[in-house]
Short mmCIF file of C-alpha atoms in Angstrom, two decimals:
data_model
loop_
_atom_site.label_atom_id
_atom_site.label_comp_id
_atom_site.label_asym_id
_atom_site.label_seq_id
_atom_site.Cartn_x
_atom_site.Cartn_y
_atom_site.Cartn_z
CA MET A 213 0.46 -0.14 0.28
CA VAL A 214 2.44 2.39 0.70
CA GLY A 215 4.56 1.25 -2.62
CA SER A 216 1.39 2.56 -4.76
CA GLU A 217 1.36 5.69 -2.86
CA ASN A 218 4.92 6.23 -3.28
CA VAL A 219 3.92 5.19 -7.19
CA ASN A 220 0.87 7.75 -6.51
CA LEU A 221 3.79 10.89 -5.90
CA GLU A 222 6.27 10.22 -8.25
CA ALA A 223 3.41 10.37 -10.97
CA ILE A 224 2.06 13.70 -9.67
CA ALA A 225 4.81 15.12 -8.71
CA GLU A 226 6.05 15.49 -12.76
CA GLN A 227 2.38 16.99 -12.96
CA PRO A 228 2.99 21.16 -12.62
CA SER A 229 3.04 21.98 -8.79
CA SER A 230 -0.75 23.10 -8.41
CA VAL A 231 -2.05 20.22 -9.31
CA ALA A 232 0.43 18.12 -7.10
CA CYS A 233 -0.72 20.70 -3.96
CA ALA A 234 -4.31 19.66 -5.64
CA ALA A 235 -3.80 15.75 -5.10
CA ILE A 236 -2.06 16.28 -1.46
CA CYS A 237 -5.16 18.48 -0.06
CA GLU A 238 -7.35 15.86 -1.81
CA ARG A 239 -5.50 12.31 -0.14
CA GLU A 240 -5.00 13.75 3.30
CA ARG A 241 -8.94 15.82 2.97
CA PRO A 242 -8.81 15.37 6.81
CA LEU A 243 -6.75 18.49 6.86
CA GLY A 244 -9.65 20.18 6.65
CA LEU A 245 -11.38 22.45 3.67
CA LEU A 246 -9.42 25.23 4.22
CA CYS A 247 -6.20 23.81 2.27
CA LEU A 248 -8.89 22.26 -0.86
CA MET A 249 -10.71 26.28 -1.31
CA ARG A 250 -6.99 27.66 -1.09
CA THR A 251 -5.54 24.96 -3.46
CA SER A 252 -8.85 25.78 -5.84
CA VAL A 253 -8.24 29.40 -5.90
CA ALA A 254 -4.06 29.28 -6.53
CA ILE A 255 -4.65 26.66 -9.23
CA ALA A 256 -6.73 28.50 -10.58
CA LEU A 257 -4.75 32.11 -11.43
CA ARG A 258 -2.30 29.82 -12.29
CA ASN A 259 -4.47 29.25 -14.93
CA LEU A 260 -6.04 32.40 -15.76
CA ALA A 261 -2.24 33.72 -15.73
CA ALA A 262 -1.34 31.21 -17.97
CA ASN A 263 -3.25 32.58 -20.84
CA ARG A 264 -3.82 36.30 -19.41
CA LEU A 265 -5.23 37.70 -23.13
CA ARG A 266 -7.83 35.45 -23.07
CA THR A 267 -8.89 36.48 -19.54
CA ALA A 268 -8.69 39.90 -19.87
CA LEU A 269 -10.79 39.68 -22.73
CA THR A 270 -13.48 38.30 -21.09
CA MET A 271 -12.79 40.09 -18.08
CA LEU A 272 -13.32 42.96 -19.86
CA GLY A 273 -16.87 41.70 -21.37
CA ILE A 274 -17.90 41.50 -17.84
CA ALA A 275 -16.96 44.66 -16.52
CA ILE A 276 -18.57 46.40 -19.77
CA GLY A 277 -21.74 44.49 -19.05
CA VAL A 278 -21.09 45.69 -15.08
CA GLY A 279 -20.78 49.00 -16.09
CA ALA A 280 -23.53 49.77 -18.35
CA VAL A 281 -25.85 48.79 -15.93
CA VAL A 282 -24.58 50.94 -12.75
CA SER A 283 -23.76 53.34 -15.22
CA ILE A 284 -26.93 53.94 -17.09
CA VAL A 285 -29.23 53.53 -13.88
CA ALA A 286 -26.79 56.41 -12.36
CA LEU A 287 -27.42 58.14 -15.81
CA SER A 288 -31.08 57.54 -16.17
CA ALA A 289 -31.51 58.48 -11.90
CA GLY A 290 -29.51 61.98 -12.55
CA ALA A 291 -32.06 62.62 -15.53
CA GLU A 292 -34.79 62.66 -13.73
CA ALA A 293 -32.99 64.16 -11.15
CA ARG A 294 -31.89 67.26 -12.91
CA MET A 295 -36.05 67.24 -14.72
CA LEU A 296 -37.98 67.30 -11.64
CA ASP A 297 -35.29 70.06 -10.24
CA MET A 298 -37.08 71.79 -13.65
CA ILE A 299 -39.96 71.33 -12.95
CA ARG A 300 -40.12 72.36 -9.66
CA ALA A 301 -38.87 75.02 -10.49
CA LEU A 302 -42.42 76.58 -11.59
CA GLY A 303 -43.26 76.42 -8.84
CA PRO A 304 -44.90 73.52 -6.21
CA ASN A 305 -48.52 72.84 -7.64
CA THR A 306 -48.91 75.89 -10.31
CA ILE A 307 -50.92 75.88 -13.90
CA THR A 308 -50.17 78.39 -15.72
CA PHE A 309 -52.36 79.83 -18.67
CA TRP A 310 -51.25 81.43 -21.54
CA ALA A 311 -52.51 82.92 -24.86
CA SER A 312 -53.15 81.23 -27.37
CA ALA A 313 -55.71 80.48 -30.48
CA ASP A 314 -57.89 78.57 -33.31
CA SER A 315 -56.58 78.80 -36.74
CA ASN A 316 -59.63 81.12 -37.76
CA ASP A 317 -58.01 83.42 -34.93
CA ASP A 318 -56.27 86.76 -35.81
CA LYS A 319 -52.76 87.38 -34.39
CA GLN A 320 -53.96 90.24 -32.56
CA SER A 321 -56.64 89.02 -30.71
CA PHE A 322 -55.23 85.81 -28.62
CA ARG A 323 -51.83 88.28 -27.93
CA ASN A 324 -54.77 89.81 -25.55
CA SER A 325 -56.92 87.50 -24.67
CA LEU A 326 -55.47 87.05 -21.00
CA THR A 327 -55.90 90.49 -19.27
CA LEU A 328 -55.21 91.72 -15.41
CA PRO A 329 -58.99 91.07 -14.77
CA ASP A 330 -58.25 87.87 -16.15
CA LEU A 331 -55.18 87.97 -13.23
CA ASN A 332 -58.11 89.34 -9.70
CA PHE A 333 -60.83 87.02 -11.46
CA MET A 334 -58.75 83.79 -10.66
CA SER A 335 -57.14 85.28 -7.59
CA THR A 336 -60.99 85.22 -6.04
CA GLN A 337 -61.46 81.19 -6.84
CA GLY A 338 -61.74 79.09 -3.95
CA GLU A 339 -59.33 76.17 -5.07
CA VAL A 340 -56.49 79.35 -6.49
CA ASP A 341 -53.31 79.53 -2.66
CA SER A 342 -51.91 82.78 -4.31
CA ALA A 343 -51.72 84.03 -8.45
CA THR A 344 -48.96 86.21 -10.91
CA ALA A 345 -48.40 87.63 -14.34
CA GLU A 346 -45.57 87.53 -15.66
CA ILE A 347 -44.37 89.85 -18.58
CA GLU A 348 -40.79 88.10 -20.21
CA ARG A 349 -38.81 90.22 -22.58
CA SER A 350 -33.99 90.07 -23.09
CA VAL A 351 -33.20 92.94 -21.48
CA LEU A 352 -29.30 94.51 -20.91
CA ILE A 353 -28.25 95.26 -17.32
CA ASN A 354 -25.23 96.55 -15.80
CA TYR A 355 -23.75 97.64 -12.47
CA GLN A 356 -20.57 99.63 -12.75
CA GLY A 357 -19.25 98.10 -15.99
CA ALA A 358 -20.22 94.53 -14.75
CA HIS A 359 -23.25 94.10 -18.00
CA GLY A 360 -24.96 91.35 -19.20
CA ARG A 361 -27.77 89.80 -20.98
CA GLY A 362 -30.40 89.44 -18.59
CA THR A 363 -34.25 88.26 -18.36
CA LEU A 364 -36.54 90.86 -16.76
CA ASP A 365 -39.44 89.70 -15.37
CA GLY A 366 -42.90 91.55 -14.84
CA VAL A 367 -44.50 90.49 -12.33
CA ASN A 368 -47.28 90.99 -9.45
CA LYS A 369 -46.23 90.77 -5.90
CA GLU A 370 -47.11 87.02 -4.84
CA TYR A 371 -45.34 86.37 -7.92
CA PHE A 372 -42.44 84.61 -5.73
CA ARG A 373 -44.59 82.46 -3.41
CA VAL A 374 -46.57 81.38 -6.95
CA ARG A 375 -43.35 80.00 -7.94
CA GLY A 376 -41.67 78.65 -4.36
CA LEU A 377 -38.97 81.11 -4.47
CA ARG A 378 -36.93 81.28 -1.44
CA PHE A 379 -35.27 85.01 0.00
CA VAL A 380 -31.80 84.96 0.55
CA GLY A 381 -31.57 88.49 0.89
CA GLY A 382 -33.50 91.70 0.93
CA ARG A 383 -37.84 91.55 0.46
CA GLY A 384 -40.35 91.17 -2.34
CA PHE A 385 -42.19 93.37 -3.55
CA ASP A 386 -45.18 95.32 -1.58
CA ASP A 387 -48.15 96.77 -2.48
CA ASP A 388 -46.67 100.20 -3.11
CA ASP A 389 -43.83 98.59 -4.92
CA ILE A 390 -47.30 97.33 -7.38
CA ALA A 391 -48.83 101.37 -6.85
CA LYS A 392 -46.05 103.53 -7.44
CA HIS A 393 -44.62 102.03 -10.35
CA SER A 394 -41.73 101.73 -8.00
CA GLN A 395 -38.47 100.93 -10.13
CA VAL A 396 -37.12 98.54 -7.96
CA ALA A 397 -36.04 94.56 -8.87
CA VAL A 398 -34.75 91.43 -6.58
CA LEU A 399 -31.95 89.11 -8.09
CA SER A 400 -30.95 86.52 -8.63
CA GLU A 401 -27.86 84.64 -6.47
CA LYS A 402 -26.80 84.21 -10.41
CA ALA A 403 -27.32 87.72 -11.12
CA GLN A 404 -26.07 89.01 -7.77
CA ARG A 405 -22.36 87.31 -8.82
CA GLN A 406 -22.13 88.32 -12.32
CA LEU A 407 -22.78 91.80 -11.32
CA PHE A 408 -21.38 92.42 -7.92
CA GLY A 409 -18.50 89.01 -7.64
CA PRO A 410 -18.44 86.42 -6.19
CA TYR A 411 -19.07 87.44 -2.63
CA GLY A 412 -20.56 91.16 -3.70
CA ASP A 413 -24.12 92.17 -1.30
CA ALA A 414 -27.11 93.93 -4.41
CA ILE A 415 -29.28 95.22 -1.14
CA GLY A 416 -29.84 99.22 -1.65
CA LYS A 417 -28.14 99.25 -4.68
CA ILE A 418 -28.47 100.42 -7.97
CA ILE A 419 -28.66 99.01 -11.37
CA ALA A 420 -29.53 99.61 -15.23
CA ILE A 421 -31.93 97.93 -16.95
CA GLN A 422 -31.79 98.69 -20.55
CA ASP A 423 -29.94 102.26 -19.13
CA VAL A 424 -32.87 102.51 -16.07
CA PRO A 425 -31.90 102.72 -13.08
CA VAL A 426 -33.09 100.74 -10.87
CA ARG A 427 -32.98 100.27 -7.01
CA VAL A 428 -32.42 96.41 -5.87
CA VAL A 429 -34.60 95.54 -2.51
CA GLY A 430 -34.12 91.84 -2.51
CA VAL A 431 -32.08 88.66 -3.81
CA VAL A 432 -34.13 85.01 -4.05
CA GLU A 433 -31.94 81.24 -4.69
CA GLU A 434 -31.09 80.01 -8.01
CA LYS A 435 -33.68 77.81 -9.49
CA ARG A 436 -33.90 77.00 -12.87
CA GLY A 437 -36.63 76.64 -14.89
CA MET A 438 -37.36 74.13 -17.35
CA PHE A 439 -37.05 76.37 -20.21
CA SER A 440 -35.10 79.06 -18.97
CA ASP A 441 -31.58 79.82 -20.54
CA PRO A 442 -28.36 78.46 -18.13
CA THR A 443 -26.46 82.05 -19.07
CA ALA A 444 -29.07 84.78 -18.15
CA ILE A 445 -29.54 86.64 -15.46
CA ASN A 446 -32.75 86.92 -14.10
CA VAL A 447 -34.04 90.18 -12.74
CA TRP A 448 -37.91 91.43 -11.49
CA MET A 449 -39.69 94.35 -11.39
CA PRO A 450 -43.54 95.05 -10.35
CA PHE A 451 -45.14 94.44 -13.06
CA THR A 452 -46.94 97.93 -13.89
CA ALA A 453 -42.97 99.53 -13.65
CA ALA A 454 -41.62 97.55 -15.59
CA THR A 455 -44.34 97.67 -18.75
CA THR A 456 -44.24 101.43 -17.72
CA ARG A 457 -40.83 102.14 -17.37
CA ILE A 458 -39.05 100.30 -20.03
CA ILE A 459 -40.27 97.16 -21.66
CA GLY A 460 -44.14 98.96 -23.26
CA SER A 461 -47.41 98.87 -22.02
CA GLY A 462 -48.80 95.35 -23.05
CA PRO A 463 -51.17 92.14 -21.53
CA PRO A 464 -49.69 89.87 -19.83
CA ASP A 465 -47.80 87.32 -21.39
CA ARG A 466 -48.76 84.51 -18.71
CA ILE A 467 -50.98 83.92 -15.91
CA ILE A 468 -49.81 81.43 -13.25
CA VAL A 469 -51.50 79.96 -10.45
CA ARG A 470 -50.37 78.58 -7.13
CA ILE A 471 -53.51 75.95 -6.29
CA LYS A 472 -54.16 75.17 -2.02
CA GLU A 473 -52.84 72.35 -0.50
CA GLY A 474 -55.94 69.77 -0.64
CA TYR A 475 -56.79 70.27 -3.75
CA ARG A 476 -56.18 68.01 -6.96
CA SER A 477 -54.78 70.36 -9.90
CA ASP A 478 -56.13 68.25 -12.24
CA ASP A 479 -60.08 68.65 -11.25
CA ALA A 480 -59.00 72.43 -10.27
CA GLU A 481 -56.42 72.96 -13.82
CA ALA A 482 -60.47 72.36 -15.32
CA ARG A 483 -63.08 73.83 -12.89
CA LEU A 484 -60.64 77.51 -14.16
CA SER A 485 -60.49 76.73 -17.54
CA ARG A 486 -64.68 77.08 -17.38
CA ALA A 487 -64.52 79.41 -15.52
CA LEU A 488 -61.71 81.91 -17.81
CA THR A 489 -63.77 79.96 -21.32
CA LYS A 490 -67.00 81.15 -20.13
CA ARG A 491 -65.61 84.80 -19.29
CA HIS A 492 -64.27 84.84 -22.80
CA GLY A 493 -66.66 83.95 -24.55
CA ARG A 494 -64.33 80.76 -26.02
CA GLN A 495 -61.14 79.12 -25.23
CA ASP A 496 -58.40 81.01 -26.35
CA PHE A 497 -55.68 80.24 -23.74
CA ALA A 498 -53.84 77.23 -22.76
CA THR A 499 -52.48 75.40 -19.67
CA PHE A 500 -49.72 73.49 -18.58
CA ASN A 501 -50.02 72.07 -15.55
CA ALA A 502 -47.12 71.23 -13.82
CA ASN A 503 -48.47 68.25 -11.78
CA SER A 504 -49.67 66.45 -14.27
CA PHE A 505 -46.26 66.85 -16.61
CA ALA A 506 -44.29 65.11 -13.81
CA LYS A 507 -46.24 62.67 -13.45
CA LEU A 508 -46.76 61.90 -17.59
CA PHE A 509 -43.02 62.21 -17.15
CA ASN A 510 -42.09 60.27 -14.17
CA ARG A 511 -44.02 57.59 -16.36
CA THR A 512 -41.71 57.96 -19.69
CA GLN A 513 -38.91 58.28 -17.54
CA HIS A 514 -39.47 54.75 -15.57
CA ILE A 515 -40.33 52.68 -19.37
CA MET A 516 -37.18 54.28 -20.80
CA SER A 517 -35.53 53.01 -17.83
CA ILE A 518 -36.46 49.87 -17.73
CA LEU A 519 -35.63 49.41 -21.36
CA MET A 520 -32.59 51.30 -21.12
CA VAL A 521 -31.87 48.37 -18.36
CA ALA A 522 -32.76 45.39 -20.12
CA VAL A 523 -30.11 46.34 -22.59
CA ALA A 524 -27.31 46.38 -20.23
CA ILE A 525 -28.41 43.17 -19.17
CA THR A 526 -27.95 42.12 -22.39
CA THR A 527 -24.68 43.12 -22.11
CA LEU A 528 -23.77 41.51 -18.83
CA GLY A 529 -25.26 38.34 -20.68
CA VAL A 530 -23.88 38.54 -23.55
CA GLY A 531 -20.46 38.60 -20.83
CA GLY A 532 -21.31 35.77 -19.07
CA ILE A 533 -21.62 33.64 -22.46
CA GLY A 534 -17.78 35.06 -23.15
CA VAL A 535 -17.21 33.14 -19.83
CA MET A 536 -18.66 29.92 -20.84
CA ASN A 537 -16.61 29.78 -23.96
CA MET A 538 -13.67 30.59 -22.29
CA MET A 539 -14.16 27.62 -19.82
CA LEU A 540 -15.39 25.03 -22.27
CA VAL A 541 -11.93 25.73 -24.22
CA SER A 542 -10.71 25.25 -20.59
CA VAL A 543 -11.92 22.95 -19.56
CA ASN A 544 -10.28 20.42 -22.99
CA GLU A 545 -7.12 22.22 -23.29
CA ARG A 546 -7.49 20.29 -19.08
CA THR A 547 -8.21 17.13 -19.75
CA ARG A 548 -4.76 15.69 -18.61
CA GLU A 549 -4.87 17.63 -15.35
CA ILE A 550 -8.86 16.65 -14.59
CA GLY A 551 -7.52 13.01 -14.85
CA ILE A 552 -5.08 13.32 -13.34
CA ARG A 553 -6.37 14.22 -9.72
CA VAL A 554 -9.29 12.22 -10.09
CA ALA A 555 -7.78 9.28 -10.00
CA VAL A 556 -5.98 10.48 -7.52
CA GLY A 557 -9.01 9.93 -5.64
CA ALA A 558 -10.71 13.97 -5.66
CA ARG A 559 -14.19 13.50 -6.27
CA ARG A 560 -16.07 15.03 -9.16
CA SER A 561 -17.73 17.61 -6.69
CA ASP A 562 -13.79 18.95 -6.36
CA ILE A 563 -13.59 19.34 -10.13
CA LEU A 564 -16.53 20.70 -10.25
CA GLN A 565 -15.92 23.34 -7.33
CA GLN A 566 -12.28 24.22 -9.74
CA PHE A 567 -13.91 25.32 -12.27
CA LEU A 568 -16.68 27.03 -11.03
CA THR A 569 -14.54 29.18 -8.84
CA GLU A 570 -12.41 29.90 -12.04
CA ALA A 571 -15.66 31.39 -13.35
CA VAL A 572 -16.58 33.07 -10.50
CA PHE A 573 -12.93 34.49 -9.75
CA LEU A 574 -13.53 35.62 -13.55
CA CYS A 575 -16.73 37.75 -13.17
CA VAL A 576 -16.07 39.38 -9.71
CA SER A 577 -13.22 40.34 -10.96
CA GLY A 578 -14.94 42.22 -14.13
CA GLY A 579 -18.07 43.08 -11.67
CA LEU A 580 -15.39 45.24 -9.07
CA ILE A 581 -13.33 46.63 -13.18
CA GLY A 582 -16.88 47.54 -14.17
CA LEU A 583 -17.72 49.19 -10.86
CA ILE A 584 -14.63 51.34 -11.26
CA LEU A 585 -15.39 51.57 -14.97
CA SER A 586 -18.63 53.76 -13.46
CA ILE A 587 -17.44 55.71 -11.35
CA GLY A 588 -14.75 56.72 -14.14
CA ILE A 589 -17.48 57.15 -16.63
CA SER A 590 -19.33 59.25 -14.17
CA GLY A 591 -16.24 62.09 -13.89
CA PHE A 592 -16.11 62.10 -16.98
CA VAL A 593 -19.41 63.04 -17.83
CA SER A 594 -19.13 65.53 -15.37
CA TRP A 595 -16.09 67.10 -16.68
CA ILE A 596 -17.75 67.25 -20.08
CA ALA A 597 -21.23 68.27 -19.02
CA GLU A 598 -20.83 70.99 -15.33
CA ASP A 599 -24.94 70.81 -15.96
CA TRP A 600 -25.65 67.06 -15.92
CA ARG A 601 -24.57 64.47 -12.83
CA MET A 602 -25.15 61.19 -12.53
CA LEU A 603 -26.54 59.70 -9.49
CA HIS A 604 -25.13 56.49 -8.34
CA SER A 605 -27.02 54.34 -5.36
CA SER A 606 -24.89 51.84 -3.23
CA LEU A 607 -28.18 49.02 -3.96
CA THR A 608 -27.88 49.47 -7.95
CA ALA A 609 -23.41 48.80 -7.96
CA ALA A 610 -23.97 45.76 -4.28
CA THR A 611 -26.81 44.21 -7.29
CA ALA A 612 -25.10 44.42 -10.41
CA PHE A 613 -21.63 43.06 -8.86
CA GLY A 614 -23.93 39.96 -7.22
CA SER A 615 -25.64 39.72 -10.71
CA SER A 616 -21.78 39.51 -12.03
CA THR A 617 -21.23 36.65 -9.30
CA LEU A 618 -24.46 34.79 -10.24
CA ILE A 619 -23.29 35.17 -14.09
CA GLY A 620 -20.42 33.47 -13.24
CA VAL A 621 -22.01 30.47 -11.22
CA PHE A 622 -23.93 30.63 -14.02
CA PHE A 623 -22.26 30.30 -17.22
CA GLY A 624 -19.28 27.83 -15.39
CA LEU A 625 -21.56 26.04 -14.03
CA LEU A 626 -21.72 24.12 -17.70
CA PRO A 627 -17.80 23.98 -18.06
CA ALA A 628 -18.20 22.69 -14.81
CA ARG A 629 -20.03 19.83 -14.67
CA ARG A 630 -18.67 18.83 -17.85
CA ALA A 631 -15.23 18.97 -16.75
CA ALA A 632 -16.15 16.71 -13.73
CA GLY A 633 -17.65 14.60 -15.90
CA LEU A 634 -15.21 13.15 -17.62
CA ASP A 635 -14.43 9.65 -16.95
CA PRO A 636 -10.38 9.51 -16.47
CA ILE A 637 -9.32 6.88 -18.32
CA ASP A 638 -11.09 8.87 -20.75
CA ALA A 639 -9.60 11.80 -19.96
CA LEU A 640 -5.50 10.37 -19.67
CA ALA A 641 -5.53 8.87 -22.67
CA CYS A 642 -6.41 11.48 -25.14
CA ALA A 643 -3.99 13.29 -22.47
#
């Protein structure tokens, strides 16, 4: 019996050291499972290192799949957050009315379809919390040599409540400002930075809007609108002052109402539209409901996210097929090793474990590279587009990484079972 063992060990010693180590662990199984696991990892690393290019290309397939899943989800989340921020900039629970016309109406009639009496009428409706008229023009703004093209909005005193804008300094407009056509203005934070520098204070200063002197009385937080120019300077004046001092008389471009808490915006939009249509004798206006748009966008975004994730998962599956192909080739190349291990006492489960270890190691390594790749893509996107951000989620990253591990088990199982099913005599004969 001792002689037989010596013969087996001499035969094993002629094989690669990893095979010999595995055979010893299998013969001395009582030494523990740890030895066998350590040996499986060592053999896996040795065999993967022996085919570096093939291993690298296979890992790359998994890395692209994992990176695509994480990046697409992060990009989708970032796009959703950005769009929702833009919708919120329109104001909480707001409905916008603006002049519209049928093809049979003349252009001038629909331009005058919304009036200040309409604003007063809607302000008295039960579901309306606050309302404002708005007229908008592009103007030139300057202060002691600092100048820029900006957007001047003539508004009522309720405008900042309707839009949900928070003052970071100063005040808004009061009844005296409206009644006396006071040449006062409220700036956005960006306008204050551009005209007065990063640490300048605009409150109380006199700026020129189209060469008309205007005193700054307030500064509000920056809040980008859906259709606003990100490079423009935002300035607000009382509607009366803007139309008489700078813009010229004219009807409002739009009327915006904020709906009270507890009222459904869809129902309020329908009722206000009916009331305004009855008042005008026809529907010569259009509406925009921020809440309805947000719901529609969320549904569309959800569908698009599912489609994009499906494409990314398909990419990950293609990477898994690459792993299966590599492992099948590896089984064919290592029939002699498999035959020797079985001949010296390895169980089929040990062979199965060995090849599964290699497949899982490939996918786990590829998954880690994919996560790093996704972080790199996020940084690149932020670098080329400052206003765009990718929102990474630890849950998404963990799910994608876990999926790569499952891919290794799933696509490595067939080659591993094929290796475990080899007959040792046939394997040694083929070798």
